[in-house]
PDB file of C-alpha atoms in Angstrom:
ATOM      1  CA  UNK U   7     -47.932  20.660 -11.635  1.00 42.00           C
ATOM      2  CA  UNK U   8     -45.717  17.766 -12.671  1.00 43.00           C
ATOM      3  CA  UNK U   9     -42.984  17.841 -15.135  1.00 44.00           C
ATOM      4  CA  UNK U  10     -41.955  15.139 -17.136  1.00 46.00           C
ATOM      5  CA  UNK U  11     -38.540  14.339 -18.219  1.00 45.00           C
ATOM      6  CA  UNK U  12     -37.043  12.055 -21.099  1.00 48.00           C
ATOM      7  CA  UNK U  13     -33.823  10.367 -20.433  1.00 49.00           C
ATOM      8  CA  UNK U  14     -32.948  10.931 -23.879  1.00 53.00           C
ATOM      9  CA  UNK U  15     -32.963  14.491 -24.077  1.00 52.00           C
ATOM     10  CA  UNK U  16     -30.095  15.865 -23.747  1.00 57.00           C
ATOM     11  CA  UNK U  17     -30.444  18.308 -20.442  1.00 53.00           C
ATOM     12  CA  UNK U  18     -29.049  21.672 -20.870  1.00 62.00           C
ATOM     13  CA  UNK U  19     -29.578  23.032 -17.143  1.00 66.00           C
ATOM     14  CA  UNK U  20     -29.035  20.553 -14.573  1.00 60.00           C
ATOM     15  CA  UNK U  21     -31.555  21.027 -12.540  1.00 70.00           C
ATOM     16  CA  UNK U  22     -33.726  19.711 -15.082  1.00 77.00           C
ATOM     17  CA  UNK U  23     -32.174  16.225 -15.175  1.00 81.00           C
ATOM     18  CA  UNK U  24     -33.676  13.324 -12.927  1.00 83.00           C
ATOM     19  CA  UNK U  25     -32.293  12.630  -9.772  1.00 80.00           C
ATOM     20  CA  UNK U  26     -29.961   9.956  -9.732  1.00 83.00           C
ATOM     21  CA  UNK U  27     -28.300  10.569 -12.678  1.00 85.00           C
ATOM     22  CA  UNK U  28     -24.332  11.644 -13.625  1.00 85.00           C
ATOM     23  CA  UNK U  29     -25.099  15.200 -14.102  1.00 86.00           C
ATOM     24  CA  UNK U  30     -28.046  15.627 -11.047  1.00 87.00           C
ATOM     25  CA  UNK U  31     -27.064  12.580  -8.409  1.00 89.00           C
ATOM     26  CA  UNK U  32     -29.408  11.581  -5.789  1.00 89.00           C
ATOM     27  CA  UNK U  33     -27.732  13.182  -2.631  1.00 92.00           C
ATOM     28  CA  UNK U  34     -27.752  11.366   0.712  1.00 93.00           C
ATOM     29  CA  UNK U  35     -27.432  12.802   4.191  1.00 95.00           C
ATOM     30  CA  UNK U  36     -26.057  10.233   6.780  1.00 94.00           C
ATOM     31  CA  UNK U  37     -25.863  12.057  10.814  1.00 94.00           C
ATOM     32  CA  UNK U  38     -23.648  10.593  12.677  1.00 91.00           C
ATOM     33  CA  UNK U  39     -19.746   8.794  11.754  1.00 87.00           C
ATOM     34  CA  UNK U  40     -20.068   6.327  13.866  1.00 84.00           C
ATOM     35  CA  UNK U  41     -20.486   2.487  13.407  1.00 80.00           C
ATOM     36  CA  UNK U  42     -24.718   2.972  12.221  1.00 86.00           C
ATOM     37  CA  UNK U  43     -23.887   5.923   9.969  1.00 89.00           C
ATOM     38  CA  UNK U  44     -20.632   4.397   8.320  1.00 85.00           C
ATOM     39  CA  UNK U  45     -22.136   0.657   7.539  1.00 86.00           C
ATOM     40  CA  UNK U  46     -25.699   2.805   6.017  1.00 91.00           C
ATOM     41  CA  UNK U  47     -23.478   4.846   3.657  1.00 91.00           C
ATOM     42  CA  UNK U  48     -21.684   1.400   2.848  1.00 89.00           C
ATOM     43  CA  UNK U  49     -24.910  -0.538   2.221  1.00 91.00           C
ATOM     44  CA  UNK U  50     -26.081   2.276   0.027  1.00 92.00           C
ATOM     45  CA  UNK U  51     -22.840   2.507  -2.070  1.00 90.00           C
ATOM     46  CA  UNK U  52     -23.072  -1.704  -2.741  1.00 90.00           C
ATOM     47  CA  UNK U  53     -27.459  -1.304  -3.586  1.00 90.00           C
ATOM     48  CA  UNK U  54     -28.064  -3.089  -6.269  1.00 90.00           C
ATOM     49  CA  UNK U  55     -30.310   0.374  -7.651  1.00 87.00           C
ATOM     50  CA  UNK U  56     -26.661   1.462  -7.437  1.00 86.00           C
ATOM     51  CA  UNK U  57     -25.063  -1.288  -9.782  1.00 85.00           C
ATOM     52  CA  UNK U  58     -28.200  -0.636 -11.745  1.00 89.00           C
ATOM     53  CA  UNK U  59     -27.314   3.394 -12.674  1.00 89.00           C
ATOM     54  CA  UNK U  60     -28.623   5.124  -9.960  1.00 89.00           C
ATOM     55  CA  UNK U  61     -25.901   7.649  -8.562  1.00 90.00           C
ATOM     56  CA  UNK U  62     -25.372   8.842  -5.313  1.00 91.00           C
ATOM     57  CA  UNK U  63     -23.816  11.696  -3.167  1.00 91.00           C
ATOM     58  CA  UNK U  64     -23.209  10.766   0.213  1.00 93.00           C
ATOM     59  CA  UNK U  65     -22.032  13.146   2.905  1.00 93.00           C
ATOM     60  CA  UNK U  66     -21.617  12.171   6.690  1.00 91.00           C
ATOM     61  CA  UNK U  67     -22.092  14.483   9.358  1.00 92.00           C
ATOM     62  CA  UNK U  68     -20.769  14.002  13.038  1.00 89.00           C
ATOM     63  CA  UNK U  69     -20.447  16.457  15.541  1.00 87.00           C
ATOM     64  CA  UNK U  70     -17.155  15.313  17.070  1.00 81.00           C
ATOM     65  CA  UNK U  71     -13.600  15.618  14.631  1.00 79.00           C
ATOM     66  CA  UNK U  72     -12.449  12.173  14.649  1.00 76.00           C
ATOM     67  CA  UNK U  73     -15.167   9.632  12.734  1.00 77.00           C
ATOM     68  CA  UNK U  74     -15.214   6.252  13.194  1.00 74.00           C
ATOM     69  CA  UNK U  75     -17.131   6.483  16.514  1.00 73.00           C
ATOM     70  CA  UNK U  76     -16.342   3.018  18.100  1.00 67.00           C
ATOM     71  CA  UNK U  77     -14.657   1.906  15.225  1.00 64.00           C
ATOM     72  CA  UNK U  78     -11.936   4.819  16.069  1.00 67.00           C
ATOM     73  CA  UNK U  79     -11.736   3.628  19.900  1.00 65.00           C
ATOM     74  CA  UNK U  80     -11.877  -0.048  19.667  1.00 64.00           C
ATOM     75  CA  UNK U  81     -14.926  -2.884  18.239  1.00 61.00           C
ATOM     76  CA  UNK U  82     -15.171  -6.082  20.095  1.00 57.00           C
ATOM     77  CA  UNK U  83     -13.552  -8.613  18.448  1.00 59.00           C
ATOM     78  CA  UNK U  84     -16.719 -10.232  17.234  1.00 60.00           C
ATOM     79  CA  UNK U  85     -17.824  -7.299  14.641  1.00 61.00           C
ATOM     80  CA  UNK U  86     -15.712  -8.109  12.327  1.00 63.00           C
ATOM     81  CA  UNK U  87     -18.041  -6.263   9.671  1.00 64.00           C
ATOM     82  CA  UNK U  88     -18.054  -3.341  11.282  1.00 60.00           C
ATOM     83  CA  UNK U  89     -13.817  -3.126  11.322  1.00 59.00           C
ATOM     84  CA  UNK U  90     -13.729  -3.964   8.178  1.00 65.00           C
ATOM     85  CA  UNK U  91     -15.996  -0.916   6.615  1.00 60.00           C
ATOM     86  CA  UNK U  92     -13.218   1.051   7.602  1.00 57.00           C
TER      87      UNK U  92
END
């Protein structure tokens, strides 16, 4: 069974808005703090769906305390990119 909802309803409970919206965003699970993880949740922040309305939740995960991953510790100095997510 499929429910279909208007944008211009107003939405009393929440859970009935569409995902990606201000009062239901679309949440985002990125594993891992390291270089990967941190340049995915930046590419997904600067989508253009993004500039177009959709919102997002984002939450990294790592296992160790410190994020950053090689970032933290020291890039090469040709990833410039990846330094300068930070």
């Amino acid at each position: 069974m499929s429910t279909v909802v208007s944008l211009n309803a107003p939405v009393t409970n929440p859970s009935d808005a569409p995902r990606g919206t201000q009062e239901r965003p679309l949440r985002i699970a990125v594993i891992g703090a390291g270089p990967a993880g941190v340049y995915a949740a930046d590419m997904l922040t600067k989508s253009q769906e993004v500039h177009n309305g959709l919102v997002l939740a984002i939450d990294i995960f790592d296992r160790y305390p410190a994020p950053y991953g090689l970032i933290r510790y020291g890039v090469a100095p040709d990833h410039p990119r990846i330094k300068g997510i930070m």
